Coordinates of C-alpha atoms and ligand atoms in Angstrom, one line a residue:
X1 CA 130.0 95.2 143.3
X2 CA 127.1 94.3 145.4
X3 CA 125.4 90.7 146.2
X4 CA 122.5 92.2 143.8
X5 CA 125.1 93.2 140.8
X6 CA 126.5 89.8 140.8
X7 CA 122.9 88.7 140.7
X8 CA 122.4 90.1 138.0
X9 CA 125.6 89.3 135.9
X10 CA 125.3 85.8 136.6
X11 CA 121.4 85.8 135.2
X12 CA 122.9 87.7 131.8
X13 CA 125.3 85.5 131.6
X14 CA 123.8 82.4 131.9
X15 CA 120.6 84.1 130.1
X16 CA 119.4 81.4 127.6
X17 CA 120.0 84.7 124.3
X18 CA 120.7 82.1 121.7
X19 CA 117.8 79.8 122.1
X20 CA 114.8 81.0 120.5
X21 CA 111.5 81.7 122.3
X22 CA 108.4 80.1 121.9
X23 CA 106.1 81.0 118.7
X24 CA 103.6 83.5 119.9
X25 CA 99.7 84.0 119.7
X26 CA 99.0 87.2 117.7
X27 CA 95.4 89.6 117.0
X28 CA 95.3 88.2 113.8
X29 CA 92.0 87.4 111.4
X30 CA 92.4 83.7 110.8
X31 CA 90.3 84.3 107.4
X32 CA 93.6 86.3 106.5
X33 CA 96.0 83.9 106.3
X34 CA 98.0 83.4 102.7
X35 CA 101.3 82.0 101.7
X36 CA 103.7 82.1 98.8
X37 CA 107.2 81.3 98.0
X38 CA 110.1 81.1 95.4
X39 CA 111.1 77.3 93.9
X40 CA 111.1 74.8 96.2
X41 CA 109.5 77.4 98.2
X42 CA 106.8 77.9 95.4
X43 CA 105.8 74.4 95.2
X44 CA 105.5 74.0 98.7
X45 CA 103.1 77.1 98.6
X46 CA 100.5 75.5 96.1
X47 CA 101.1 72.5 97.9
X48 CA 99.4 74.5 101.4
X49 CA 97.1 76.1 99.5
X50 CA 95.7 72.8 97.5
X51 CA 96.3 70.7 100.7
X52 CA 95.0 73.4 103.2
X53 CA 92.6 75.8 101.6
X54 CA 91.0 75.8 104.7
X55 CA 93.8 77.1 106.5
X56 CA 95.1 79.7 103.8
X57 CA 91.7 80.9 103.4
X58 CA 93.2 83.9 101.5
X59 CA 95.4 82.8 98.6
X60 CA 98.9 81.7 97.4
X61 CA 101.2 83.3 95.4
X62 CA 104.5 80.5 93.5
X63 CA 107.2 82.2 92.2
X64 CA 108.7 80.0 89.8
X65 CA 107.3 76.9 90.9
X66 CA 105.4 74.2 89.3
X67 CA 102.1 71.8 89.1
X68 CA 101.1 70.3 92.1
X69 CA 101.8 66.6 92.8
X70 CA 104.3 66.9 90.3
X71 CA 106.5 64.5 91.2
X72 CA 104.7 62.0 92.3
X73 CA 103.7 60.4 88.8
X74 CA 107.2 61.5 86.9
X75 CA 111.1 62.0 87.8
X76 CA 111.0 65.0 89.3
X77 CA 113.1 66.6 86.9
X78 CA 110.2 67.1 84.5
X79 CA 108.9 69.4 86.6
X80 CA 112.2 71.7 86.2
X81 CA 114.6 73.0 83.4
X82 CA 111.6 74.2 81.3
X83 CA 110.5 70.8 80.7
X84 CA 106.2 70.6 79.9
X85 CA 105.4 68.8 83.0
X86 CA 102.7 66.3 82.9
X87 CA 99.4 67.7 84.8
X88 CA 96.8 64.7 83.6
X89 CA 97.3 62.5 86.6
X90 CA 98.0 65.5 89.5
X91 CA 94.9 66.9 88.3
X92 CA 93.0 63.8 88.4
X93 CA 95.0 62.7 92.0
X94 CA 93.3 66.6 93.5
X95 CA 90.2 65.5 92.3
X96 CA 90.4 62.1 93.8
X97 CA 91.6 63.6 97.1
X98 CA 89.4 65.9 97.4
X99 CA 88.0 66.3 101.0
X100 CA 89.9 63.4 101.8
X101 CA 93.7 63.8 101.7
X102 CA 93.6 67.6 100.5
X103 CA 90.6 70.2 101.3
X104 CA 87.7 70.5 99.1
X105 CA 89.3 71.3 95.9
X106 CA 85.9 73.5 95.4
X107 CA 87.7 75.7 98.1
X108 CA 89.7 76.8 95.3
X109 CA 87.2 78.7 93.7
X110 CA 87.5 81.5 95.9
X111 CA 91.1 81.7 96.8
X112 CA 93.3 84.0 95.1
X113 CA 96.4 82.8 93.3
X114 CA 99.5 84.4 92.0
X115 CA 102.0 83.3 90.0
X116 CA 105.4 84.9 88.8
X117 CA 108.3 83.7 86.6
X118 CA 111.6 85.3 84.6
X119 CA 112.0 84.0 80.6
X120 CA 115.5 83.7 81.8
X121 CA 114.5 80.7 84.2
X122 CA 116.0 77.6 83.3
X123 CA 116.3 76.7 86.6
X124 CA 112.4 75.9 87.1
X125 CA 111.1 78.0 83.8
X126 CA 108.3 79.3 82.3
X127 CA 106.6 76.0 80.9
X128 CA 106.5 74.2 84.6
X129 CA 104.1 77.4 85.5
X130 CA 102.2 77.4 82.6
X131 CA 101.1 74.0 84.0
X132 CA 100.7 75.1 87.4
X133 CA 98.3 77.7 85.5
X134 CA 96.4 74.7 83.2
X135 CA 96.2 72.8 86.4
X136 CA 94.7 75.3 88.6
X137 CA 92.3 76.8 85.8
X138 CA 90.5 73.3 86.3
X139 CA 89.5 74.7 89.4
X140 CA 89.8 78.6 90.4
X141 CA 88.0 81.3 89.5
X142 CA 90.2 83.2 86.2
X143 CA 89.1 86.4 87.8
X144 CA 90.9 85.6 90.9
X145 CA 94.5 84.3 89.1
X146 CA 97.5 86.8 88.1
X147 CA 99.7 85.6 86.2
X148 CA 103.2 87.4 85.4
X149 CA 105.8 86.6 82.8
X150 CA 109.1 88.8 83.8
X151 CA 111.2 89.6 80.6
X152 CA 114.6 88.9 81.4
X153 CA 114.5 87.4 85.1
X154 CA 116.8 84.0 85.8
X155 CA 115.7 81.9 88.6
X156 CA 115.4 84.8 91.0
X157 CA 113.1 86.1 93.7
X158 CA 112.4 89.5 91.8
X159 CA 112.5 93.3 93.5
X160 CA 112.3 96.6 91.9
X161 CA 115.3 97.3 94.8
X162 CA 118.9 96.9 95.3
X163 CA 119.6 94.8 98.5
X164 CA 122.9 94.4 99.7
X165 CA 124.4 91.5 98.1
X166 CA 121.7 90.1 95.5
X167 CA 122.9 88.8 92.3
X168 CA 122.2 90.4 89.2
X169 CA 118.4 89.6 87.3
X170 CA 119.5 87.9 84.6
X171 CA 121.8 85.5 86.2
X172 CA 120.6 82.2 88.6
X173 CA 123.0 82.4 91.4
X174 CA 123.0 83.7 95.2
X175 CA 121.1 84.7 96.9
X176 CA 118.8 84.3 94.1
X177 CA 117.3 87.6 94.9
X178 CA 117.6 90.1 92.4
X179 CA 116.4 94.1 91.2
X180 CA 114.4 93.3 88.3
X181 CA 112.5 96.4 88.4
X182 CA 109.3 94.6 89.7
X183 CA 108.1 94.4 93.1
X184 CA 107.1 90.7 93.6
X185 CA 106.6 91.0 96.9
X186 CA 104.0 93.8 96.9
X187 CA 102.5 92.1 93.7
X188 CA 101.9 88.8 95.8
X189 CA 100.6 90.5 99.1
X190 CA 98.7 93.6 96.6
X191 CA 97.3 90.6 94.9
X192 CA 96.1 88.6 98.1
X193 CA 95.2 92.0 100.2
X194 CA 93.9 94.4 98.1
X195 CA 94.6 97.6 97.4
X196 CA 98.0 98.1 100.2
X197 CA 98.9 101.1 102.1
X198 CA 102.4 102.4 100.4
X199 CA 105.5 100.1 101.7
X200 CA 108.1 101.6 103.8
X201 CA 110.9 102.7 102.2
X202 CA 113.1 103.3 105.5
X203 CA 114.6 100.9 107.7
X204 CA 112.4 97.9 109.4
X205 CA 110.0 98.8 112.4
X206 CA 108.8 95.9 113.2
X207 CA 110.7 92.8 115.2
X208 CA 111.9 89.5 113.8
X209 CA 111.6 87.2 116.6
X210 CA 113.2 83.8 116.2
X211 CA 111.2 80.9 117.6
X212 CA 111.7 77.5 118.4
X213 CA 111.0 75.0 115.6
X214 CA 111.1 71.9 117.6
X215 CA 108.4 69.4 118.5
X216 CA 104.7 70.3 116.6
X217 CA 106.2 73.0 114.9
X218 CA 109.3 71.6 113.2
X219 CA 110.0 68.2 111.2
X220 CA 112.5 66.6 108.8
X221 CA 114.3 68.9 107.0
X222 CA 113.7 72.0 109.4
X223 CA 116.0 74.1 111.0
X224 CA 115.7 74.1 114.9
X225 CA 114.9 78.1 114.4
X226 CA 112.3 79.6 112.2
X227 CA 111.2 83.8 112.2
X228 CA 108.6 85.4 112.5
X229 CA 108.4 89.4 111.7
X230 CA 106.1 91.2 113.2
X231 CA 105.5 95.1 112.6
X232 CA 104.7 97.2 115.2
X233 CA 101.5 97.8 115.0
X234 CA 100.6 94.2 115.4
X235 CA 103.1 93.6 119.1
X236 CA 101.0 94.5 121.3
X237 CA 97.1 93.1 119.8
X238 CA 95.4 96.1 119.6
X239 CA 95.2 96.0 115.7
X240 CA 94.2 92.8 114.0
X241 CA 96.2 91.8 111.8
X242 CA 96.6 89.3 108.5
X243 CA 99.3 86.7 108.2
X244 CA 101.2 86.1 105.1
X245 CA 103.7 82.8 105.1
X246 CA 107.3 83.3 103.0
X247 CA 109.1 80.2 102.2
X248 CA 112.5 80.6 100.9
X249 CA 113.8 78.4 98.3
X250 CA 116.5 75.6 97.6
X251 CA 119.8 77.3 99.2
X252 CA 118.0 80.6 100.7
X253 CA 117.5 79.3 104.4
X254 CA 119.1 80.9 107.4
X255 CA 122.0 78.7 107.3
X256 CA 123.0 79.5 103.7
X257 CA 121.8 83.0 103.5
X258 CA 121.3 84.5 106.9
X259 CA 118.9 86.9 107.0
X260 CA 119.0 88.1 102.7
X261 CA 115.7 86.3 102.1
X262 CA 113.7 88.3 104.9
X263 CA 115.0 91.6 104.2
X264 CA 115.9 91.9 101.1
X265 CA 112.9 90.6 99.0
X266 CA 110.9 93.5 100.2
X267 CA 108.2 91.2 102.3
X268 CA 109.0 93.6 105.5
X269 CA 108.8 96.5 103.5
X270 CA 104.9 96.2 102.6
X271 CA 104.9 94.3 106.2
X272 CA 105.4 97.6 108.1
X273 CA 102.4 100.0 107.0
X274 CA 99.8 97.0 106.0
X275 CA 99.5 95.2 109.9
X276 CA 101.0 91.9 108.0
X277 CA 103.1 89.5 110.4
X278 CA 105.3 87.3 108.2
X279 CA 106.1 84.1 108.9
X280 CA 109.1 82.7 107.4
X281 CA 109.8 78.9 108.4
X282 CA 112.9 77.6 107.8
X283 CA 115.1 74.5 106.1
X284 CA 118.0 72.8 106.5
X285 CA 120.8 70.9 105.0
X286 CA 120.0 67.3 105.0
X287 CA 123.0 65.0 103.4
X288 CA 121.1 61.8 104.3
X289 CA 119.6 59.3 101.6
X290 CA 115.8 59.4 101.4
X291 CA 113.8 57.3 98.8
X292 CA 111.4 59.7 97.3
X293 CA 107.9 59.3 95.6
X294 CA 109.7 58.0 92.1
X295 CA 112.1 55.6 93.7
X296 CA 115.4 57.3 93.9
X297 CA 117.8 57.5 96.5
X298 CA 118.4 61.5 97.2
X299 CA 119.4 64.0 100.2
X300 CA 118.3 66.9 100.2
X301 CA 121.3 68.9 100.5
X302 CA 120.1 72.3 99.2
X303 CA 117.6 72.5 101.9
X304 CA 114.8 72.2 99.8
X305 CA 111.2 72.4 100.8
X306 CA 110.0 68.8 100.0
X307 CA 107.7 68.6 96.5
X308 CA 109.8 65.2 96.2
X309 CA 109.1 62.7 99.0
X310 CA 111.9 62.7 100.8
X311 CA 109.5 63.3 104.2
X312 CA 107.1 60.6 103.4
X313 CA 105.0 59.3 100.3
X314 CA 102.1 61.9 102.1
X315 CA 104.4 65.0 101.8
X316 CA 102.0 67.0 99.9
X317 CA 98.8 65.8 101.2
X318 CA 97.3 66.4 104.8
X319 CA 99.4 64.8 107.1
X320 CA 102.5 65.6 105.5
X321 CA 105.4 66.3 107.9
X322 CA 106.4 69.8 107.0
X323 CA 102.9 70.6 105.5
X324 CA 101.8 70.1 109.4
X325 CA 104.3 71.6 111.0
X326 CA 103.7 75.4 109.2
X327 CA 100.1 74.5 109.7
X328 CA 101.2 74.1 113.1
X329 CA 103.0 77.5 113.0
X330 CA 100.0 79.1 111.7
X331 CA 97.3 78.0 113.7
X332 CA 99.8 79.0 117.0
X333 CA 99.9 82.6 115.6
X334 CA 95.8 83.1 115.0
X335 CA 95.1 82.1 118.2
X336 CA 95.6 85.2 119.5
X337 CA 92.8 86.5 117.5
X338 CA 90.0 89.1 119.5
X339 CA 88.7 90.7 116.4
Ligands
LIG401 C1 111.3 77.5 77.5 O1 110.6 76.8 76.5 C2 110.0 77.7 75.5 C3 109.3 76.8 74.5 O2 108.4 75.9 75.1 C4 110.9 78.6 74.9 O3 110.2 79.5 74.0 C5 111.7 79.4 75.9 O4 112.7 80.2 75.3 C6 112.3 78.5 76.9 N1 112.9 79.2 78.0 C7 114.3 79.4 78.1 C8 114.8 80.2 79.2 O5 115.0 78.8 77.3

């Protein structure tokens, strides 16, 4: 072996492959940023699009998710299980805010918002949406809001796909993923985008780089590792390209599920021939007592996103420690943008 060889062995060896890299600056239209996400996941995406309009200047789309602020005025669990959650004070608390501790709530006017739940949902249900959907029609525009009732779906991330290991539609168990014969993810991104160029039905072109979710970009309650796919066309910066944000829910982050939630909800898929990067931040376990907004004692052991309070009393207004750190994430990844 020569000197150069063992060079070279000792740089792969000691080659830092675990740790992830830092989070990029991509060729993408900050105008096209939008987020959505399932449960936890869901409320955390009307949360960033109430709280940051200004940053998801296209949309959000919550799969089975409920009002915003929901939580802060009630326990927590009337915002689950089917229960009618009480809207009359979050409503009031947006318009209070406004421009203040959230974005101009008139932002909301032209945004586009989706929302998707199963009659099979106990889990979060079909009445906590239909007060996400009275809330928000005190501000958006009806023209711009889709709104989707799935007969027969459980609390489940829905795909008109088999991925390998999802649970069946009608049942509320891992990976909470499920063929339901209807394509939520292109619905979300078809809703935010516009009319999509057909998905890709073979394997994944694009790369899902892990990055480092430490410092600015990281917080609380998030994994030291978050992902970021990015399709092929969008590597190098000669396309621009739009940004869509996927937040798992309760029990779906890397730790729990690996990598089910990225590829098999069908994100990627639509990902691939559309020039969308996907960002998809991650959780973590968290078995530590926090006081949240109604007085309780919890952890967070699911690895929820936090509609609660665990992270602070601010968690869902500007300022709040995971709302920042996507923001973070986000505003990283636009500025790359050359038009
Ligand atoms: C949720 O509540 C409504 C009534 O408000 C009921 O019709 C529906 O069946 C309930 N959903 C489930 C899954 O039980």
């Amino acid at each position: 072996m020569t000197r150069r060889h063992v060079v070279a062995l000792l740089l792969s060896l000691t080659a830092p492959q675990a740790l992830a890299a830092c989070l990029g600056a991509y060729n993408v239209d900050p105008s096209s940023v939008s987020v959505s996400g399932l449960s936890s996941g869901g409320f955390m995406a009307a949360q960033l699009g109430v709280a940051y309009s200004d940053v998801f200047k296209t949309g959000f789309g919550v799969f089975a998710g409920g009002p915003y602020d929901c939580a802060r005025n009630q326990p927590f669990t009337m915002c689950l299980s089917n229960q009618t959650s009480a809207i009359d004070s979050p409503t009031a608390n947006m318009k209070v805010w406004s421009g203040k501790e959230i974005a101009p709530v008139k932002n909301l006017k032209s945004r586009r918002i989706f929302m998707q739940v199963g009659t099979a949902d106990l889990t979060v249900g079909v009445n906590p949406m239909q007060q996400l959907r009275a809330q928000l029609s005190a501000f958006d525009d009806p023209a711009k809001v889709s709104f989707v009732v799935s007969d027969g779906a459980a609390h489940v991330f829905p795909t008109d796909f088999d991925g390998a290991g999802d649970n069946p539609c009608g049942e509320s168990s891992s990976p909470w993923i499920s063929n339901c014969h209807y394509d939520g993810a292109g619905a979300v991104l078809g809703w935010m985008y516009g009319k999509l160029k057909a998905r890709n039905e073979r394997s994944h072109t694009g790369t899902t780089v892990p990055f480092d979710q430490t410092g600015k970009y990281g917080t609380l309650g998030m994994d030291s590792t978050g992902y970021l796919y990015v399709p092929a066309a969008c590597r190098h910066g000669s396309e621009v390209c739009k940004l869509h944000v996927a937040l798992h829910g309760c029990q779906q982050s890397h730790s729990q599920i690996g990598s089910k939630f990225m590829d098999n909800t069908g994100y990627k898929k639509w990902a691939d021939t559309n020039n969308i990067i996907v960002l998809f931040p991650q959780t973590k376990i968290d078995n530590s007592l926090h006081v949240i907004w109604n007085g309780l004692s919890l952890p967070n052991q699911n690895a929820c996103w936090d509609w609660v309070g665990w992270y602070g009393a601010n968690t869902d207004q500007r300022g709040g420690t995971e709302m920042t750190a996507i923001v973070n994430q986000v505003r990283t990844i636009v500025r790359g943008f050359k038009g």
